Amino acid sequence: MSKESSSEHLRAELKNLADTLEEVLSSSSEKSKTELDKLRHKAQAALSSSRERLGDSGERLAQTTREAAAKADDYVRENPWHGVGIGAAIGVALGILLSRR
């Protein structure tokens, strides 16, 4: 699943959750106890699903970050002088930016 479709799916789930909660809050006085129980169950299911999705997204992000860090570490270990040069260039750029303040 691509990031864009995953993001769209998550937005749709959160909208569904918000709509369900809005329905529960706006019509609580007009509904019978059974209808309220059904709405409450629907809201709990949507919330649970959204929490699960957010947890999965966070885990995927953490995994991607770990992989990127490992690749960067491998690159620096294989090409140490490139790493030193890149670090020096970043340091010079930051020094210039900070000295302008």
GROMACS .gro file of C-alpha atoms in nm:
model
  101
    1MET     CA    1   0.000   0.000   0.000
    2SER     CA    2   0.149   0.337  -0.100
    3LYS     CA    3   0.188   0.625   0.143
    4GLU     CA    4  -0.072   0.830  -0.043
    5SER     CA    5  -0.340   0.560  -0.044
    6SER     CA    6  -0.262   0.474   0.317
    7SER     CA    7  -0.294   0.841   0.411
    8GLU     CA    8  -0.623   0.873   0.222
    9HIS     CA    9  -0.757   0.557   0.386
   10LEU     CA   10  -0.661   0.690   0.730
   11ARG     CA   11  -0.830   1.024   0.656
   12ALA     CA   12  -1.145   0.839   0.552
   13GLU     CA   13  -1.141   0.635   0.874
   14LEU     CA   14  -1.094   0.946   1.087
   15LYS     CA   15  -1.377   1.122   0.903
   16ASN     CA   16  -1.598   0.818   0.962
   17LEU     CA   17  -1.507   0.825   1.331
   18ALA     CA   18  -1.582   1.196   1.356
   19ASP     CA   19  -1.914   1.153   1.175
   20THR     CA   20  -2.013   0.867   1.405
   21LEU     CA   21  -1.921   1.061   1.718
   22GLU     CA   22  -2.105   1.366   1.591
   23GLU     CA   23  -2.413   1.151   1.531
   24VAL     CA   24  -2.391   1.010   1.883
   25LEU     CA   25  -2.354   1.352   2.041
   26SER     CA   26  -2.616   1.535   1.837
   27SER     CA   27  -2.894   1.281   1.867
   28SER     CA   28  -2.842   1.131   2.208
   29SER     CA   29  -3.162   1.276   2.347
   30GLU     CA   30  -3.372   1.163   2.050
   31LYS     CA   31  -3.260   0.799   2.039
   32SER     CA   32  -3.373   0.500   2.238
   33LYS     CA   33  -3.131   0.308   2.457
   34THR     CA   34  -3.086   0.032   2.195
   35GLU     CA   35  -3.013   0.284   1.922
   36LEU     CA   36  -2.764   0.459   2.148
   37ASP     CA   37  -2.598   0.127   2.229
   38LYS     CA   38  -2.565   0.054   1.856
   39LEU     CA   39  -2.416   0.398   1.791
   40ARG     CA   40  -2.180   0.363   2.087
   41HIS     CA   41  -2.066   0.023   1.958
   42LYS     CA   42  -2.014   0.169   1.609
   43ALA     CA   43  -1.812   0.458   1.755
   44GLN     CA   44  -1.599   0.221   1.964
   45ALA     CA   45  -1.529   0.002   1.660
   46ALA     CA   46  -1.430   0.305   1.452
   47LEU     CA   47  -1.205   0.435   1.731
   48SER     CA   48  -1.041   0.097   1.776
   49SER     CA   49  -0.980   0.067   1.403
   50SER     CA   50  -0.833   0.418   1.386
   51ARG     CA   51  -0.602   0.353   1.681
   52GLU     CA   52  -0.483   0.030   1.522
   53ARG     CA   53  -0.416   0.209   1.191
   54LEU     CA   54  -0.227   0.488   1.366
   55GLY     CA   55  -0.017   0.231   1.552
   56ASP     CA   56   0.063   0.052   1.226
   57SER     CA   57   0.157   0.381   1.058
   58GLY     CA   58   0.386   0.472   1.346
   59GLU     CA   59   0.555   0.133   1.334
   60ARG     CA   60   0.607   0.163   0.956
   61LEU     CA   61   0.755   0.510   1.002
   62ALA     CA   62   0.989   0.385   1.274
   63GLN     CA   63   1.098   0.093   1.055
   64THR     CA   64   1.165   0.323   0.758
   65THR     CA   65   1.367   0.554   0.983
   66ARG     CA   66   1.573   0.263   1.115
   67GLU     CA   67   1.641   0.142   0.760
   68ALA     CA   68   1.748   0.490   0.647
   69ALA     CA   69   1.979   0.525   0.948
   70ALA     CA   70   2.131   0.183   0.877
   71LYS     CA   71   2.192   0.275   0.511
   72ALA     CA   72   2.351   0.605   0.613
   73ASP     CA   73   2.571   0.422   0.864
   74ASP     CA   74   2.677   0.168   0.600
   75TYR     CA   75   2.755   0.444   0.350
   76VAL     CA   76   2.971   0.634   0.601
   77ARG     CA   77   3.153   0.316   0.700
   78GLU     CA   78   3.224   0.233   0.335
   79ASN     CA   79   3.315   0.591   0.238
   80PRO     CA   80   3.449   0.761   0.550
   81TRP     CA   81   3.600   1.061   0.369
   82HIS     CA   82   3.274   1.132   0.193
   83GLY     CA   83   3.105   1.132   0.532
   84VAL     CA   84   3.365   1.372   0.670
   85GLY     CA   85   3.321   1.600   0.368
   86ILE     CA   86   2.942   1.598   0.396
   87GLY     CA   87   2.963   1.669   0.770
   88ALA     CA   88   3.206   1.957   0.709
   89ALA     CA   89   2.981   2.104   0.438
   90ILE     CA   90   2.678   2.088   0.668
   91GLY     CA   91   2.883   2.249   0.947
   92VAL     CA   92   2.994   2.534   0.719
   93ALA     CA   93   2.638   2.591   0.597
   94LEU     CA   94   2.503   2.597   0.953
   95GLY     CA   95   2.786   2.830   1.059
   96ILE     CA   96   2.702   3.073   0.781
   97LEU     CA   97   2.331   3.064   0.862
   98LEU     CA   98   2.390   3.113   1.234
   99SER     CA   99   2.642   3.395   1.187
  100ARG     CA  100   2.385   3.595   0.987
  101ARG     CA  101   2.156   3.616   1.288
   0.00000   0.00000   0.00000
